[in-house]
XYZ file of C-alpha atoms in Angstrom:
165
model
C 15.644 -5.124 32.652
C 18.707 -5.126 30.424
C 18.396 -8.902 29.961
C 14.744 -8.575 28.952
C 15.670 -5.891 26.446
C 18.434 -8.067 24.985
C 16.088 -11.074 24.883
C 13.354 -9.153 23.063
C 15.843 -7.682 20.588
C 17.377 -11.097 19.913
C 13.925 -12.683 19.556
C 12.944 -9.959 17.103
C 16.066 -10.454 14.979
C 15.626 -14.241 14.993
C 11.989 -14.047 13.898
C 12.858 -11.485 11.226
C 15.577 -13.787 9.867
C 13.184 -16.735 9.932
C 10.557 -14.706 8.056
C 13.069 -13.702 5.401
C 14.190 -17.309 4.953
C 10.608 -18.585 4.807
C 9.681 -15.967 2.213
C 12.704 -16.239 -0.085
C 13.956 -19.840 0.125
C 12.749 -22.573 -2.198
C 11.101 -25.321 -0.221
C 7.487 -24.780 0.689
C 6.582 -28.078 -1.018
C 9.033 -30.916 -1.762
C 8.818 -33.986 -3.997
C 11.434 -36.696 -3.335
C 14.257 -34.185 -2.792
C 14.753 -33.670 -6.538
C 11.946 -31.202 -7.127
C 10.505 -28.455 -4.959
C 8.216 -25.485 -5.102
C 8.161 -22.213 -3.217
C 6.257 -18.947 -3.404
C 8.148 -17.776 -6.478
C 9.599 -20.752 -8.415
C 9.221 -24.434 -9.193
C 12.673 -26.028 -9.232
C 13.965 -29.394 -10.425
C 17.444 -30.797 -9.833
C 19.262 -31.767 -13.033
C 21.562 -34.735 -12.393
C 23.524 -34.191 -15.600
C 24.671 -30.671 -14.770
C 24.303 -30.856 -10.983
C 22.285 -27.632 -10.865
C 18.760 -26.571 -9.999
C 16.585 -25.596 -12.987
C 13.888 -23.167 -11.907
C 10.855 -21.714 -13.634
C 8.366 -19.172 -12.330
C 5.330 -20.610 -10.637
C 1.997 -20.464 -12.370
C 0.119 -17.557 -10.857
C -3.099 -18.156 -8.985
C -5.099 -15.920 -6.693
C -4.235 -18.058 -3.680
C -0.516 -18.005 -4.425
C -0.558 -14.232 -4.900
C -2.326 -13.785 -1.575
C 0.305 -15.946 0.187
C 3.098 -13.986 -1.507
C 1.609 -10.630 -0.512
C 0.941 -11.703 3.069
C 4.463 -13.060 3.579
C 6.028 -9.900 2.144
C 3.742 -7.791 4.362
C 4.819 -9.839 7.354
C 8.478 -9.121 6.606
C 7.700 -5.419 6.100
C 5.732 -5.151 9.366
C 8.489 -6.897 11.299
C 11.196 -4.721 9.728
C 9.270 -1.517 10.416
C 8.676 -2.725 13.941
C 12.400 -3.221 14.519
C 13.322 0.186 13.102
C 10.640 1.897 15.181
C 11.835 0.007 18.265
C 15.381 1.247 17.754
C 14.100 4.780 17.278
C 11.887 4.611 20.351
C 14.692 3.132 22.401
C 16.808 6.246 21.945
C 14.149 8.969 21.756
C 11.279 7.898 24.013
C 10.956 9.455 27.449
C 11.309 7.439 30.645
C 8.271 5.298 31.408
C 7.117 5.119 27.777
C 5.614 1.966 26.323
C 6.463 0.383 22.984
C 2.857 0.173 21.707
C 3.507 0.836 18.031
C 6.364 -1.675 17.947
C 4.204 -4.305 19.627
C 1.262 -3.778 17.315
C 3.495 -3.987 14.239
C 4.872 -7.306 15.512
C 1.361 -8.613 16.182
C 0.255 -7.580 12.663
C 3.336 -9.325 11.301
C 2.364 -12.488 13.151
C -1.219 -12.292 11.921
C -0.188 -11.834 8.288
C 2.258 -14.768 8.532
C -0.548 -16.818 10.109
C -2.936 -15.943 7.285
C -0.316 -16.792 4.633
C 0.569 -20.156 6.178
C -3.103 -21.000 6.703
C -4.007 -20.159 3.098
C -1.100 -22.287 1.830
C -2.179 -25.146 4.093
C -5.810 -25.087 3.001
C -5.307 -24.293 -0.703
C -2.073 -26.038 -1.661
C -3.932 -28.091 -4.286
C -4.971 -24.918 -6.105
C -1.567 -23.291 -5.626
C 0.337 -26.309 -6.963
C -2.243 -27.259 -9.589
C 0.086 -27.833 -12.550
C 2.830 -29.527 -10.564
C 3.348 -33.222 -9.943
C 1.059 -35.400 -7.861
C 0.684 -33.813 -4.415
C 0.426 -37.116 -2.561
C 4.040 -37.850 -3.529
C 5.254 -34.672 -1.830
C 5.219 -32.986 1.547
C 5.553 -29.556 3.127
C 9.097 -28.178 3.206
C 11.088 -26.438 5.899
C 10.160 -22.916 4.770
C 6.496 -23.717 5.314
C 7.335 -25.006 8.797
C 9.438 -21.896 9.494
C 6.455 -19.721 8.584
C 4.310 -21.579 11.124
C 7.033 -21.377 13.790
C 7.271 -17.605 13.256
C 3.593 -17.050 14.052
C 3.648 -17.696 17.831
C 7.092 -16.121 18.173
C 5.910 -12.915 16.478
C 2.722 -12.790 18.540
C 4.622 -13.371 21.801
C 7.230 -10.744 20.997
C 4.443 -8.305 20.118
C 2.800 -8.858 23.488
C 6.162 -8.460 25.237
C 6.770 -5.174 23.400
C 3.354 -3.865 24.445
C 4.112 -4.604 28.101
C 7.750 -3.451 27.927
C 8.304 -0.089 29.587
C 11.363 2.104 29.132
C 13.040 2.345 32.536
C 16.067 4.521 31.857
């Protein structure tokens, strides 16, 4: 039981870190390694100065929905972890971690919705950027998709996890 508890806690921390990276880092869409776009900025690498020059993305309804859903996913996962820690020390023997599990499942569903919207509407989201056929999805986009099954699985594990001691 102790190993399962450590596994679930480690899985939760890993998915939370992956969600934070996917939400805040700058590579949801990449063009030739010298220009990229994320949920917040469009960045271009300046060879003269050796720095990234970033400007805010042009707002669209689809981009705002992806931003909100990814932030909600991070919030749900964070709340879930804090509630889990609280339940771990205060819950009576035999109690189930329902609220923690449901928060994790909601986190997974909001990350799924955000990644799906970005997948289906990237032309509208990146409308004023360079030609989309010259670019590809970046690692933050892939991290968001990887988080979805991990969050859903950890939510199901939390729902079935029972406090033994």
